[in-house]
Short mmCIF file of C-alpha atoms in Angstrom, two decimals:
data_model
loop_
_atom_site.label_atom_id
_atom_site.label_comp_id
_atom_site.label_asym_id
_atom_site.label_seq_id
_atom_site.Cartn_x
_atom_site.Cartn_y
_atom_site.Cartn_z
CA UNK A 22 -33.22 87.62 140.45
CA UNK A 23 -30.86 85.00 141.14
CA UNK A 24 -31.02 83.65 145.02
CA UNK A 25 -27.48 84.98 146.07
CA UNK A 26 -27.86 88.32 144.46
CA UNK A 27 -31.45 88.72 146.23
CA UNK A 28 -29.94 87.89 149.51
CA UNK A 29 -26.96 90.65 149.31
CA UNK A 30 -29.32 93.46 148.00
CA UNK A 31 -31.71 91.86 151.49
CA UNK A 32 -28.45 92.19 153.48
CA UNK A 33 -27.46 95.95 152.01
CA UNK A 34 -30.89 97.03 152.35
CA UNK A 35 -31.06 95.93 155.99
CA UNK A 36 -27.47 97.48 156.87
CA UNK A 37 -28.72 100.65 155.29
CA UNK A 38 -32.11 101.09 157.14
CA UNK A 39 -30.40 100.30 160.12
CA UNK A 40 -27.38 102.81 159.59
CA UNK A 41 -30.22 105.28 158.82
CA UNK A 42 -31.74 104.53 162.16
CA UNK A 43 -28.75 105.15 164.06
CA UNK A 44 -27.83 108.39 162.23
CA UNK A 45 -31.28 109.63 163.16
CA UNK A 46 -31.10 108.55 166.59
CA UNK A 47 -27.19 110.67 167.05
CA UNK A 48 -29.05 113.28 165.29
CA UNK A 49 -31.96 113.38 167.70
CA UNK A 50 -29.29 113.25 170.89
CA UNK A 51 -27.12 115.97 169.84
CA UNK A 52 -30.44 118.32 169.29
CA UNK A 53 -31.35 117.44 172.57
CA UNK A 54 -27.70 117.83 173.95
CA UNK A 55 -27.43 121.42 172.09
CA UNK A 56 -31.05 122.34 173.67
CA UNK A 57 -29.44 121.65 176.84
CA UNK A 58 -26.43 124.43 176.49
CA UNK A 59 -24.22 121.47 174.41
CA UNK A 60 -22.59 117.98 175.72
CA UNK A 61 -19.58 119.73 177.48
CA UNK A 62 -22.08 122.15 179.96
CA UNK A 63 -24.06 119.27 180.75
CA UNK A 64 -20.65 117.31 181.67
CA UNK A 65 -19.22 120.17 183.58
CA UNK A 66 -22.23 119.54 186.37
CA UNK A 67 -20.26 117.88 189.16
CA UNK A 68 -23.14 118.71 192.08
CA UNK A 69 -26.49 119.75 192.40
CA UNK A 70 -28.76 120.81 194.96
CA UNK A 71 -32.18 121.19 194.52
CA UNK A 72 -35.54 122.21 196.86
CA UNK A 73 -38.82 120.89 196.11
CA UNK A 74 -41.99 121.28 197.22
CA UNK A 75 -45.44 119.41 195.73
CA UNK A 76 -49.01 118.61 196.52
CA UNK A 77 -49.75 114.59 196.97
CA UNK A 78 -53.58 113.49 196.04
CA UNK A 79 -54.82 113.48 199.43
CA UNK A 80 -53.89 117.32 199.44
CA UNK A 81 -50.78 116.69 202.18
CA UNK A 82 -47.76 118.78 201.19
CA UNK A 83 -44.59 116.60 200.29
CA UNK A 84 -40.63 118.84 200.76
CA UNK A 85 -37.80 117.31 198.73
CA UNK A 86 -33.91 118.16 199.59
CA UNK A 87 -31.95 116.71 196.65
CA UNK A 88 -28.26 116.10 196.77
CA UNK A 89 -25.87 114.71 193.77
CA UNK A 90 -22.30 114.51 193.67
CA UNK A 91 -21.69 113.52 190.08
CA UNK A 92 -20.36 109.41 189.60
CA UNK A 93 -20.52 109.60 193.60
CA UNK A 94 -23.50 110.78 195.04
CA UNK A 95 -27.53 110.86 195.39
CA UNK A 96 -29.46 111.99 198.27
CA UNK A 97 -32.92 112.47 198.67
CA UNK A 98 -34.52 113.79 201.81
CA UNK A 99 -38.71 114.04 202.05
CA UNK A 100 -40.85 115.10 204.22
CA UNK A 101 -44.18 114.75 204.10
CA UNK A 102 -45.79 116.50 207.01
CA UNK A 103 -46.38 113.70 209.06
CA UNK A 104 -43.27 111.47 208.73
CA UNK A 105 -40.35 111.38 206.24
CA UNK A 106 -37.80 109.38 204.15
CA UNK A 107 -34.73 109.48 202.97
CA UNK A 108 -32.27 107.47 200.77
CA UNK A 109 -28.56 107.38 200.11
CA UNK A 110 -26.98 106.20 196.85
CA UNK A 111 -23.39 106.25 196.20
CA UNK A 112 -20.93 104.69 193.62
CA UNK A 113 -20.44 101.35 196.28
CA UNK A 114 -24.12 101.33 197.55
CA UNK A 115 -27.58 102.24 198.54
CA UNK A 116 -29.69 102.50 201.53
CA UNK A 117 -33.32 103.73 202.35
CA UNK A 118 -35.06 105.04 205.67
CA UNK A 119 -39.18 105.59 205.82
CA UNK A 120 -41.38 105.23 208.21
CA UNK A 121 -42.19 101.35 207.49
CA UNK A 122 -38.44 100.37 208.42
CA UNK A 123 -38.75 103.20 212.02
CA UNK A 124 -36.31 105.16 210.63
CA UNK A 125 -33.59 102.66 210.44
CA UNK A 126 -31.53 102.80 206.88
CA UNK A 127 -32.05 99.33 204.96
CA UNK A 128 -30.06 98.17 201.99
CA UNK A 129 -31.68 98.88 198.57
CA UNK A 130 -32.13 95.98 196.94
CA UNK A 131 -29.24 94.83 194.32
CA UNK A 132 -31.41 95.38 190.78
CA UNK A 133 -33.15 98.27 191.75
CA UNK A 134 -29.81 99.57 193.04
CA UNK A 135 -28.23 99.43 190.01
CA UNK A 136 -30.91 101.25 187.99
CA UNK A 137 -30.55 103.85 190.82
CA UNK A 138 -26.54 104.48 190.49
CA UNK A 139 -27.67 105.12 186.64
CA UNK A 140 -28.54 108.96 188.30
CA UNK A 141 -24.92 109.22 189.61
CA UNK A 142 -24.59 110.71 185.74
CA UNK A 143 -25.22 114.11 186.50
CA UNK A 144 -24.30 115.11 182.24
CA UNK A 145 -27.45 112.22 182.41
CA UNK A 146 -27.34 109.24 180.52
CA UNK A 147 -28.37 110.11 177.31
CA UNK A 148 -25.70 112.47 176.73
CA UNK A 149 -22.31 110.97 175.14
CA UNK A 150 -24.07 107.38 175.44
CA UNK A 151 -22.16 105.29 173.16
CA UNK A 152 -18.97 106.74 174.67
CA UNK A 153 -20.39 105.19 178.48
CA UNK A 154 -21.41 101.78 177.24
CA UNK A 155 -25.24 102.57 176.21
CA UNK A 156 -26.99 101.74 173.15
CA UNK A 157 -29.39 103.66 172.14
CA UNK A 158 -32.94 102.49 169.36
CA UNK A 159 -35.34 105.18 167.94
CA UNK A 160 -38.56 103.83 168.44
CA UNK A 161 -40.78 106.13 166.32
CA UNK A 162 -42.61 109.22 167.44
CA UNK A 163 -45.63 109.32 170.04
CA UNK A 164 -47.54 112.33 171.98
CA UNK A 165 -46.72 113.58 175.05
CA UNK A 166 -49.53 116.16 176.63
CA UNK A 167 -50.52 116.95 173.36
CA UNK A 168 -47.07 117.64 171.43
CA UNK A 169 -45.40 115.17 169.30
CA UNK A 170 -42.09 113.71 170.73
CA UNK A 171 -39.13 111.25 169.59
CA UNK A 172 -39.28 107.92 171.31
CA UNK A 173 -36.20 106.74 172.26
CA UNK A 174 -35.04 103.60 174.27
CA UNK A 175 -31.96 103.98 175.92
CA UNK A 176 -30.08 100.35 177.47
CA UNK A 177 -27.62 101.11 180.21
CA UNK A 178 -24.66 99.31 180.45
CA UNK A 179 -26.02 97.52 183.59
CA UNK A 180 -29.08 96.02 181.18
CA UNK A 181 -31.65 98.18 182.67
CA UNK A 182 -34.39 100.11 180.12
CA UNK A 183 -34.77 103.77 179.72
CA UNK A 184 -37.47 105.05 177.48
CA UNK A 185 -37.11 108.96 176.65
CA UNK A 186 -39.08 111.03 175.25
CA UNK A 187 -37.93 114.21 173.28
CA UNK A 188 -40.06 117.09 172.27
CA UNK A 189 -39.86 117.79 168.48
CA UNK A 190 -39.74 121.13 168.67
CA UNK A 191 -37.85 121.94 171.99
CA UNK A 192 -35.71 118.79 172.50
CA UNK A 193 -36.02 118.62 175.59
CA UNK A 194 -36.99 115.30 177.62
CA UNK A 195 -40.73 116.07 178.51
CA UNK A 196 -40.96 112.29 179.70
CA UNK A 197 -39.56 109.70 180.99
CA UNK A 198 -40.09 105.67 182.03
CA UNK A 199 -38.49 103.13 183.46
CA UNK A 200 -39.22 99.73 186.02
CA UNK A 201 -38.48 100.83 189.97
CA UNK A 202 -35.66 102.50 190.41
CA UNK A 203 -36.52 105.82 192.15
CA UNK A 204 -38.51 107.14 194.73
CA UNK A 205 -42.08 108.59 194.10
CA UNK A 206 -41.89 112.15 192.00
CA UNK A 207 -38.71 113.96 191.07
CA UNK A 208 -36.16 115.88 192.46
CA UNK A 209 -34.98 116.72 189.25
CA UNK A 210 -33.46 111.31 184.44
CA UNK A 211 -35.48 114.17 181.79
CA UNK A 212 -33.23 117.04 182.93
CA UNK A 213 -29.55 117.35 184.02
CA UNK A 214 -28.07 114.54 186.55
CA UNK A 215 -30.64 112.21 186.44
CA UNK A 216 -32.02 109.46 184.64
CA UNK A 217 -34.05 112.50 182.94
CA UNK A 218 -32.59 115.60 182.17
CA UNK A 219 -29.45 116.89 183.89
CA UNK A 220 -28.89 116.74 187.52
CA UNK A 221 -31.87 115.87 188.24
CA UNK A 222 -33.50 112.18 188.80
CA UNK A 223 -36.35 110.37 190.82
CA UNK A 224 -36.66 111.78 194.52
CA UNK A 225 -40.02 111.58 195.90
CA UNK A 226 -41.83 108.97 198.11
CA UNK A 227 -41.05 105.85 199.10
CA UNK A 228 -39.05 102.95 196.75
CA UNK A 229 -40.73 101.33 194.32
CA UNK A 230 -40.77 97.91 192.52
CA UNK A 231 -40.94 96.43 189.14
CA UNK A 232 -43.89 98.60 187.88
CA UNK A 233 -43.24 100.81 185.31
CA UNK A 234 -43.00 104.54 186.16
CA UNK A 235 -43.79 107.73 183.94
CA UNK A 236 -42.26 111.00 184.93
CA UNK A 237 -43.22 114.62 183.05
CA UNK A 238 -40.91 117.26 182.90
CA UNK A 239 -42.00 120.46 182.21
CA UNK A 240 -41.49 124.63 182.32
CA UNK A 241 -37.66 124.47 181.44
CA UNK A 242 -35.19 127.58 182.66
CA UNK A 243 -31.97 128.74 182.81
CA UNK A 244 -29.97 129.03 185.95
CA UNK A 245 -28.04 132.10 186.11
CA UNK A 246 -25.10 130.32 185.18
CA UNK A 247 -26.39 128.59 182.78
CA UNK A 248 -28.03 125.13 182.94
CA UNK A 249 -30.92 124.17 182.03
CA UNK A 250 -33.21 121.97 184.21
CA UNK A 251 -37.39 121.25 183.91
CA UNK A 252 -38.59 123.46 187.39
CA UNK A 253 -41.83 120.99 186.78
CA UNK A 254 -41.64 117.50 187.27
CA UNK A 255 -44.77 115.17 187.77
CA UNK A 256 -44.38 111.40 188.47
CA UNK A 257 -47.68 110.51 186.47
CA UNK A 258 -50.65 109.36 188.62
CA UNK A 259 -48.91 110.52 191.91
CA UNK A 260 -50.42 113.80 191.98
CA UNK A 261 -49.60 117.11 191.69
CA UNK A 262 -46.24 118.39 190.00
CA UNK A 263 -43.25 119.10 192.20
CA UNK A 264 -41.78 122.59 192.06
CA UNK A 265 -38.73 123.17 192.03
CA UNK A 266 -38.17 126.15 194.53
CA UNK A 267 -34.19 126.01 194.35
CA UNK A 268 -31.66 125.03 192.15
CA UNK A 269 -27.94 124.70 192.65
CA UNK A 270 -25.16 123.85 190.75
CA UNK A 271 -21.48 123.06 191.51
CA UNK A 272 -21.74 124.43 195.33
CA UNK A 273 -19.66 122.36 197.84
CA UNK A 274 -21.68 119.58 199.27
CA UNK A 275 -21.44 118.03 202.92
CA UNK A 276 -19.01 114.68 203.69
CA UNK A 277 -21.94 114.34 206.28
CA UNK A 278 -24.51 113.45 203.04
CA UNK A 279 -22.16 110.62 201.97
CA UNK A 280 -23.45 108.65 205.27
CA UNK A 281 -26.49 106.55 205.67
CA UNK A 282 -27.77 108.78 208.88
#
């Protein structure tokens, strides 16, 4: 085969395997975004409120009030029994209070900020991706709990790394990672609003760093208007799951939550 000809049937080949790959990655998305009542439920979510309540390793029982104002607002309040935390996030910045700063709010840290504000989304980032900058790369398939999922790696327009994991049966996330970025647990990045699934997103504990962090989402419902959110969610190797004990959507949240206090 003459040189030039073997390097355009190399090039076509290439182009084709790679249009193939993006095909099956839409393909895989708009499952998921069907699973989840279809791409304009998820982007009709413009708050969320959500109780949680879980059991840490040492056995102490851990609250969780989640607030999100979609493209404006997280807010994550925990209590822990003997102390608590609580972090702001908005569109223009981000500040924490625990008990190793007294009490006093501190800035969050630039990067991890801006993986953070990636859980303003409440439609979640996966849905409409290409459409908000993201680029999405199917990675294979890999087992989560026993059931095969869809591994998919999800670069926000900021540069930060989201791997998802779909079920192949449900398509629903059923796992998440990513480097820092949230707080211990869940309140709700893979279900609506969050980094997981809709309106959800990390919400338990105290900031983290660089490590990487694995979240589980599990035993899906309806709300009785409709959405669909994981009422399990388990930051791997922090314990117990948190519960979801309350779930609300588009209720009229507090100017007072928008403020570092």
């Amino acid at each position: 085969m003459p040189k030039i000809v073997a390097i355009i049937f190399v090039t076509c080949f290439s182009l084709t395997l790679l249009t193939v790959q993006a095909q099956t990655v839409d393909e895989i998305v708009a499952k998921y975004e069907a699973a989840m009542g279809g791409r304009d439920k998820l982007a009709s979510i413009k708050s969320v409120h959500m109780e949680g309540v879980s059991v840490m390793q040492n056995g102490n029982e851990v609250t969780s009030d989640i607030t999100k104002v979609n493209k404006e607002l997280l807010r994550t309040e925990i209590n822990f029994g003997m102390g608590s935390m609580t972090m702001v996030v908005t569109d223009k910045g981000g500040w924490a209070a625990s008990p190793r700063s007294q009490g006093k709010f501190e800035p969050i840290p630039e990067e991890r900020l801006k993986t953070m504000q990636a859980e303003l989304d409440l439609s979640g980032p996966l849905s409409n991706y290409a459409a908000k900058g993201h680029k999405a790369e199917l990675l294979g398939k890999d087992t989560v709990n026993g059931k095969e999922a869809y591994k998919i790696k999800l670069t926000l327009n900021t540069g930060s790394d989201i791997i998802y994991f779909i079920d192949a049966s449900s398509y629903y996330i059923v796992r998440d990672q990513r480097k820092g970025g949230g707080m211990m647990g869940r309140g709700g990045g893979g279900a609506p609003g969050g980094g997981g699934p809709p309106g959800g997103g990390q919400g338990q504990g105290a900031p983290q760093g660089d490590m990487m962090q694995t979240t589980d989402y599990a035993d899906f419902q309806k709300t009785d208007d409709g959405y669909i959110f994981p009422f399990a969610v388990k930051r791997v190797g922090m314990g117990g799951s948190t519960i979801m004990e309350k779930i609300e959507v588009n209720k009229p949240v507090d100017p007072k939550k928008y403020k570092a206090e």
